[in-house]
PDB file of C-alpha atoms in Angstrom:
ATOM      1  CA  MET A   8      -5.955  -0.176  26.837  1.00  0.00           C
ATOM      2  CA  PRO A   9      -7.917   1.936  24.953  1.00  0.00           C
ATOM      3  CA  SER A  10     -11.536   2.252  25.073  1.00  0.00           C
ATOM      4  CA  ALA A  11     -13.533  -0.263  22.530  1.00  0.00           C
ATOM      5  CA  LYS A  12     -15.002   3.496  20.220  1.00  0.00           C
ATOM      6  CA  THR A  13     -11.817   4.681  20.279  1.00  0.00           C
ATOM      7  CA  ILE A  14     -10.922   1.065  18.759  1.00  0.00           C
ATOM      8  CA  MET A  15     -13.638   0.465  16.419  1.00  0.00           C
ATOM      9  CA  ARG A  16     -13.050   4.382  15.278  1.00  0.00           C
ATOM     10  CA  GLY A  17      -9.953   3.374  14.219  1.00  0.00           C
ATOM     11  CA  ALA A  18     -10.276  -0.181  12.991  1.00  0.00           C
ATOM     12  CA  PHE A  19     -13.248   1.200  10.824  1.00  0.00           C
ATOM     13  CA  ALA A  20     -10.680   3.873   9.226  1.00  0.00           C
ATOM     14  CA  GLU A  21      -8.052   1.416   8.473  1.00  0.00           C
ATOM     15  CA  PHE A  22     -10.851  -0.600   6.445  1.00  0.00           C
ATOM     16  CA  LEU A  23     -11.961   2.399   4.946  1.00  0.00           C
ATOM     17  CA  ALA A  24      -8.376   2.978   3.893  1.00  0.00           C
ATOM     18  CA  MET A  25      -7.392  -0.390   2.989  1.00  0.00           C
ATOM     19  CA  THR A  26     -10.493  -0.921   1.081  1.00  0.00           C
ATOM     20  CA  LEU A  27      -9.445   2.066  -1.111  1.00  0.00           C
ATOM     21  CA  PHE A  28      -5.714   1.987  -1.293  1.00  0.00           C
ATOM     22  CA  VAL A  29      -6.242  -1.490  -2.600  1.00  0.00           C
ATOM     23  CA  PHE A  30      -9.219  -0.059  -4.983  1.00  0.00           C
ATOM     24  CA  PHE A  31      -7.044   2.740  -6.517  1.00  0.00           C
ATOM     25  CA  GLY A  32      -3.489   1.428  -6.019  1.00  0.00           C
ATOM     26  CA  CYS A  33      -4.259  -2.082  -7.385  1.00  0.00           C
ATOM     27  CA  GLY A  34      -6.451  -0.271 -10.052  1.00  0.00           C
ATOM     28  CA  ALA A  35      -3.563   1.533 -11.391  1.00  0.00           C
ATOM     29  CA  PRO A  36      -2.141  -1.127 -13.818  1.00  0.00           C
ATOM     30  CA  THR A  37      -5.504  -2.896 -14.237  1.00  0.00           C
ATOM     31  CA  ARG A  38      -5.737   0.814 -16.635  1.00  0.00           C
ATOM     32  CA  ASN A  39      -2.043   1.799 -16.996  1.00  0.00           C
ATOM     33  CA  ALA A  40      -0.271  -1.490 -17.783  1.00  0.00           C
ATOM     34  CA  PHE A  41       1.376  -0.976 -20.839  1.00  0.00           C
ATOM     35  CA  LYS A  42       4.093  -3.789 -22.359  1.00  0.00           C
ATOM     36  CA  ARG A  43       6.618  -3.462 -25.347  1.00  0.00           C
ATOM     37  CA  ALA A  44       8.497  -5.981 -27.601  1.00  0.00           C
ATOM     38  CA  GLY A  45      12.247  -6.311 -25.419  1.00  0.00           C
ATOM     39  CA  ILE A  46      15.303  -5.730 -26.704  1.00  0.00           C
ATOM     40  CA  GLY A  47      18.823  -7.167 -26.304  1.00  0.00           C
ATOM     41  CA  ALA A  48      18.074 -10.081 -23.157  1.00  0.00           C
ATOM     42  CA  ASN A  49      14.673  -9.358 -23.273  1.00  0.00           C
ATOM     43  CA  VAL A  50      13.976 -10.484 -27.129  1.00  0.00           C
ATOM     44  CA  GLY A  51      11.157 -12.572 -27.015  1.00  0.00           C
ATOM     45  CA  GLN A  52       9.349 -10.795 -24.240  1.00  0.00           C
ATOM     46  CA  LYS A  53       7.308  -8.203 -23.590  1.00  0.00           C
ATOM     47  CA  VAL A  54       8.716  -5.743 -20.935  1.00  0.00           C
ATOM     48  CA  TRP A  55       6.980  -2.697 -18.930  1.00  0.00           C
ATOM     49  CA  GLU A  56       6.980   0.868 -20.231  1.00  0.00           C
ATOM     50  CA  PRO A  57       8.991   2.993 -17.801  1.00  0.00           C
ATOM     51  CA  ALA A  58       6.201   5.417 -17.714  1.00  0.00           C
ATOM     52  CA  SER A  59       3.328   3.034 -16.899  1.00  0.00           C
ATOM     53  CA  VAL A  60       6.005   1.698 -13.922  1.00  0.00           C
ATOM     54  CA  THR A  61       6.292   5.239 -13.407  1.00  0.00           C
ATOM     55  CA  ILE A  62       2.191   6.514 -13.439  1.00  0.00           C
ATOM     56  CA  ILE A  63       1.578   2.604 -11.482  1.00  0.00           C
ATOM     57  CA  SER A  64       3.926   4.005  -8.240  1.00  0.00           C
ATOM     58  CA  LEU A  65       2.884   7.282  -8.102  1.00  0.00           C
ATOM     59  CA  GLN A  66      -1.139   6.695  -8.086  1.00  0.00           C
ATOM     60  CA  PHE A  67       0.067   3.917  -5.379  1.00  0.00           C
ATOM     61  CA  GLY A  68       2.292   7.235  -3.464  1.00  0.00           C
ATOM     62  CA  PHE A  69      -0.053   9.840  -3.708  1.00  0.00           C
ATOM     63  CA  ALA A  70      -3.284   7.535  -2.942  1.00  0.00           C
ATOM     64  CA  ILE A  71      -1.053   6.537   0.712  1.00  0.00           C
ATOM     65  CA  THR A  72      -0.343   9.998   1.540  1.00  0.00           C
ATOM     66  CA  VAL A  73      -3.848  10.665   0.475  1.00  0.00           C
ATOM     67  CA  LEU A  74      -5.695   8.247   3.135  1.00  0.00           C
ATOM     68  CA  ALA A  75      -2.963   8.683   5.673  1.00  0.00           C
ATOM     69  CA  TYR A  76      -3.733  12.266   6.010  1.00  0.00           C
ATOM     70  CA  ALA A  77      -7.546  11.211   6.351  1.00  0.00           C
ATOM     71  CA  THR A  78      -7.139   8.507   8.908  1.00  0.00           C
ATOM     72  CA  VAL A  79      -4.146   9.608  10.667  1.00  0.00           C
ATOM     73  CA  HIS A  80      -6.216  11.376  13.658  1.00  0.00           C
ATOM     74  CA  TYR A  81      -8.538   8.459  13.795  1.00  0.00           C
ATOM     75  CA  GLY A  82      -6.105   5.596  14.284  1.00  0.00           C
ATOM     76  CA  GLY A  83      -2.752   5.712  13.552  1.00  0.00           C
ATOM     77  CA  GLY A  84      -2.760   5.594   9.565  1.00  0.00           C
ATOM     78  CA  HIS A  85      -0.893   2.848   9.489  1.00  0.00           C
ATOM     79  CA  ILE A  86      -2.514   1.394   6.166  1.00  0.00           C
ATOM     80  CA  ASN A  87      -0.543  -1.918   5.948  1.00  0.00           C
ATOM     81  CA  CYS A  88      -0.296  -4.405   8.346  1.00  0.00           C
ATOM     82  CA  ALA A  89       3.719  -4.508   8.807  1.00  0.00           C
ATOM     83  CA  VAL A  90       3.582  -1.297  10.273  1.00  0.00           C
ATOM     84  CA  THR A  91       0.910  -2.291  12.182  1.00  0.00           C
ATOM     85  CA  PHE A  92       2.737  -5.285  13.484  1.00  0.00           C
ATOM     86  CA  ALA A  93       6.016  -2.615  13.836  1.00  0.00           C
ATOM     87  CA  MET A  94       3.864  -0.588  16.111  1.00  0.00           C
ATOM     88  CA  MET A  95       2.658  -3.311  18.388  1.00  0.00           C
ATOM     89  CA  LEU A  96       6.417  -4.059  19.315  1.00  0.00           C
ATOM     90  CA  ILE A  97       7.588  -1.022  19.957  1.00  0.00           C
ATOM     91  CA  GLY A  98       4.418  -0.137  22.456  1.00  0.00           C
ATOM     92  CA  LYS A  99       2.827   2.490  20.706  1.00  0.00           C
ATOM     93  CA  CYS A 100      -0.096   0.402  19.935  1.00  0.00           C
ATOM     94  CA  HIS A 101      -1.916  -1.706  22.359  1.00  0.00           C
ATOM     95  CA  VAL A 102      -2.133  -5.670  21.401  1.00  0.00           C
ATOM     96  CA  VAL A 103      -6.265  -5.715  21.050  1.00  0.00           C
ATOM     97  CA  THR A 104      -5.891  -2.501  19.173  1.00  0.00           C
ATOM     98  CA  GLY A 105      -3.556  -3.645  16.804  1.00  0.00           C
ATOM     99  CA  PHE A 106      -5.382  -7.573  16.395  1.00  0.00           C
ATOM    100  CA  CYS A 107      -8.580  -5.590  15.583  1.00  0.00           C
ATOM    101  CA  TYR A 108      -6.672  -3.300  13.013  1.00  0.00           C
ATOM    102  CA  PHE A 109      -4.986  -6.498  11.253  1.00  0.00           C
ATOM    103  CA  VAL A 110      -8.443  -7.727  11.199  1.00  0.00           C
ATOM    104  CA  ALA A 111     -10.482  -4.339   9.617  1.00  0.00           C
ATOM    105  CA  GLN A 112      -6.828  -3.859   7.211  1.00  0.00           C
ATOM    106  CA  MET A 113      -7.798  -7.824   6.113  1.00  0.00           C
ATOM    107  CA  CYS A 114     -11.233  -7.325   5.784  1.00  0.00           C
ATOM    108  CA  GLY A 115     -10.751  -3.664   3.622  1.00  0.00           C
ATOM    109  CA  SER A 116      -8.472  -5.188   1.618  1.00  0.00           C
ATOM    110  CA  VAL A 117     -10.640  -8.337   0.527  1.00  0.00           C
ATOM    111  CA  LEU A 118     -13.677  -5.660  -0.099  1.00  0.00           C
ATOM    112  CA  GLY A 119     -11.647  -3.427  -2.472  1.00  0.00           C
ATOM    113  CA  ALA A 120     -10.029  -6.281  -4.649  1.00  0.00           C
ATOM    114  CA  GLY A 121     -13.942  -7.532  -4.607  1.00  0.00           C
ATOM    115  CA  LEU A 122     -14.924  -4.073  -5.465  1.00  0.00           C
ATOM    116  CA  LEU A 123     -12.132  -3.999  -8.133  1.00  0.00           C
ATOM    117  CA  HIS A 124     -13.504  -7.202  -9.422  1.00  0.00           C
ATOM    118  CA  ALA A 125     -16.856  -6.107 -10.355  1.00  0.00           C
ATOM    119  CA  ALA A 126     -15.641  -2.852 -11.794  1.00  0.00           C
ATOM    120  CA  VAL A 127     -13.272  -4.436 -14.535  1.00  0.00           C
ATOM    121  CA  SER A 128     -14.813  -8.031 -15.112  1.00  0.00           C
ATOM    122  CA  ALA A 129     -17.462  -6.967 -17.347  1.00  0.00           C
ATOM    123  CA  ASP A 130     -14.469  -7.582 -19.833  1.00  0.00           C
ATOM    124  CA  SER A 131     -11.743  -8.430 -18.691  1.00  0.00           C
ATOM    125  CA  ASP A 132      -9.313  -7.872 -21.921  1.00  0.00           C
ATOM    126  CA  ALA A 133     -10.177  -3.998 -22.277  1.00  0.00           C
ATOM    127  CA  LEU A 134     -10.743  -3.047 -18.425  1.00  0.00           C
ATOM    128  CA  ASP A 135      -8.039  -4.698 -17.105  1.00  0.00           C
ATOM    129  CA  ARG A 136      -4.502  -4.214 -18.825  1.00  0.00           C
ATOM    130  CA  SER A 137      -2.850  -5.881 -16.051  1.00  0.00           C
ATOM    131  CA  ALA A 138      -4.359  -9.214 -16.442  1.00  0.00           C
ATOM    132  CA  SER A 139      -3.826 -10.003 -12.834  1.00  0.00           C
ATOM    133  CA  LEU A 140      -6.464  -7.756 -11.257  1.00  0.00           C
ATOM    134  CA  GLY A 141      -3.214  -5.623 -10.704  1.00  0.00           C
ATOM    135  CA  ALA A 142      -1.468  -8.105  -9.101  1.00  0.00           C
ATOM    136  CA  ASN A 143       2.408  -7.712  -9.170  1.00  0.00           C
ATOM    137  CA  GLY A 144       3.700 -11.153 -10.144  1.00  0.00           C
ATOM    138  CA  ILE A 145       7.402 -11.452 -11.216  1.00  0.00           C
ATOM    139  CA  GLN A 146       7.847  -9.396 -14.545  1.00  0.00           C
ATOM    140  CA  THR A 147      10.909 -10.332 -15.794  1.00  0.00           C
ATOM    141  CA  GLU A 148      12.238 -14.314 -16.230  1.00  0.00           C
ATOM    142  CA  SER A 149      15.618 -13.071 -14.952  1.00  0.00           C
ATOM    143  CA  ALA A 150      13.599 -12.462 -11.465  1.00  0.00           C
ATOM    144  CA  THR A 151      13.239 -15.531  -8.995  1.00  0.00           C
ATOM    145  CA  VAL A 152      11.100 -15.857  -6.173  1.00  0.00           C
ATOM    146  CA  ALA A 153      14.023 -15.501  -3.817  1.00  0.00           C
ATOM    147  CA  THR A 154      14.644 -12.112  -5.838  1.00  0.00           C
ATOM    148  CA  ALA A 155      11.207 -10.981  -5.442  1.00  0.00           C
ATOM    149  CA  VAL A 156      10.834 -11.929  -1.677  1.00  0.00           C
ATOM    150  CA  LEU A 157      14.423 -10.382  -1.252  1.00  0.00           C
ATOM    151  CA  VAL A 158      12.652  -7.220  -2.951  1.00  0.00           C
ATOM    152  CA  GLU A 159       9.794  -7.194  -1.035  1.00  0.00           C
ATOM    153  CA  THR A 160      11.162  -7.765   2.116  1.00  0.00           C
ATOM    154  CA  MET A 161      13.441  -4.771   1.854  1.00  0.00           C
ATOM    155  CA  GLY A 162      10.624  -2.460   0.660  1.00  0.00           C
ATOM    156  CA  THR A 163       8.373  -3.391   3.508  1.00  0.00           C
ATOM    157  CA  PHE A 164      11.423  -2.529   5.614  1.00  0.00           C
ATOM    158  CA  LEU A 165      11.816   0.960   4.219  1.00  0.00           C
ATOM    159  CA  LEU A 166       8.170   1.737   4.734  1.00  0.00           C
ATOM    160  CA  ILE A 167       8.453   0.513   8.901  1.00  0.00           C
ATOM    161  CA  ILE A 168      11.705   2.862   8.997  1.00  0.00           C
ATOM    162  CA  THR A 169       9.938   6.011   7.345  1.00  0.00           C
ATOM    163  CA  ALA A 170       6.794   5.006   9.276  1.00  0.00           C
ATOM    164  CA  LEU A 171       8.660   5.345  13.132  1.00  0.00           C
ATOM    165  CA  THR A 172      11.998   7.612  12.041  1.00  0.00           C
ATOM    166  CA  THR A 173       8.639  10.379  11.047  1.00  0.00           C
ATOM    167  CA  ALA A 174       5.646   9.599  12.326  1.00  0.00           C
ATOM    168  CA  ILE A 175       6.729   8.376  16.280  1.00  0.00           C
ATOM    169  CA  ASP A 176      10.181   9.656  16.279  1.00  0.00           C
ATOM    170  CA  ASN A 177       9.288  12.719  18.942  1.00  0.00           C
ATOM    171  CA  ASP A 178      12.908  14.440  17.934  1.00  0.00           C
ATOM    172  CA  ALA A 179      12.083  14.026  13.887  1.00  0.00           C
ATOM    173  CA  ILE A 180      11.575  16.865  11.878  1.00  0.00           C
ATOM    174  CA  THR A 181       8.057  16.035  11.248  1.00  0.00           C
ATOM    175  CA  SER A 182       7.364  16.321  14.609  1.00  0.00           C
ATOM    176  CA  GLN A 183       7.642  19.688  13.907  1.00  0.00           C
ATOM    177  CA  VAL A 184       6.322  19.909  10.400  1.00  0.00           C
ATOM    178  CA  SER A 185       2.723  17.811   9.244  1.00  0.00           C
ATOM    179  CA  ILE A 186       4.840  15.667   6.420  1.00  0.00           C
ATOM    180  CA  SER A 187       5.117  12.592   7.718  1.00  0.00           C
ATOM    181  CA  PRO A 188       2.508  11.365   5.029  1.00  0.00           C
ATOM    182  CA  THR A 189       4.775  12.188   2.719  1.00  0.00           C
ATOM    183  CA  SER A 190       7.257  10.867   3.801  1.00  0.00           C
ATOM    184  CA  MET A 191       6.044   7.244   3.670  1.00  0.00           C
ATOM    185  CA  ASP A 192       4.287   8.203  -0.256  1.00  0.00           C
ATOM    186  CA  ALA A 193       7.916   8.893  -1.575  1.00  0.00           C
ATOM    187  CA  SER A 194       8.933   5.286   0.293  1.00  0.00           C
ATOM    188  CA  LEU A 195       6.368   3.509  -1.008  1.00  0.00           C
ATOM    189  CA  SER A 196       6.326   5.171  -4.661  1.00  0.00           C
TER     190      SER A 196
END
């Protein structure tokens, strides 16, 4: 088991990373959410502008890349509970460390959301274009809750596989070159 100092240092890095990730990641749609009148099958609906979706996904991707590079040497740069859980399952993260990281990630997420709420709540119509503090929600009437869960599950699986095969696998090309956070950025975007 790692020392208490090592666990706390890593947990603080995870806390800080999640605070910043939620603030900037969920902050992206609050300022960049633009919708237009739908056409064809979407007549009568407001649909997302493709440029908005691109900007928001790139902001999420760049945020995770920067934070992974900034925190990887303190605690592994998990910045995601699913990644932490996967690391615990394969034995790359001690259970006590994983639990501490999980608590730190959850607390950081709550703090990041609270800070974002404080930043945009003064005039919510002008400062939060998403009208949901950056929460995704189901974006179209043709999607079901089951479809949304499936897409989120597959996206999480992609992130975990990318993390495991680029940051953990000693035979991966990323073991010779430091590009694993960039690979995770691409999977998240």
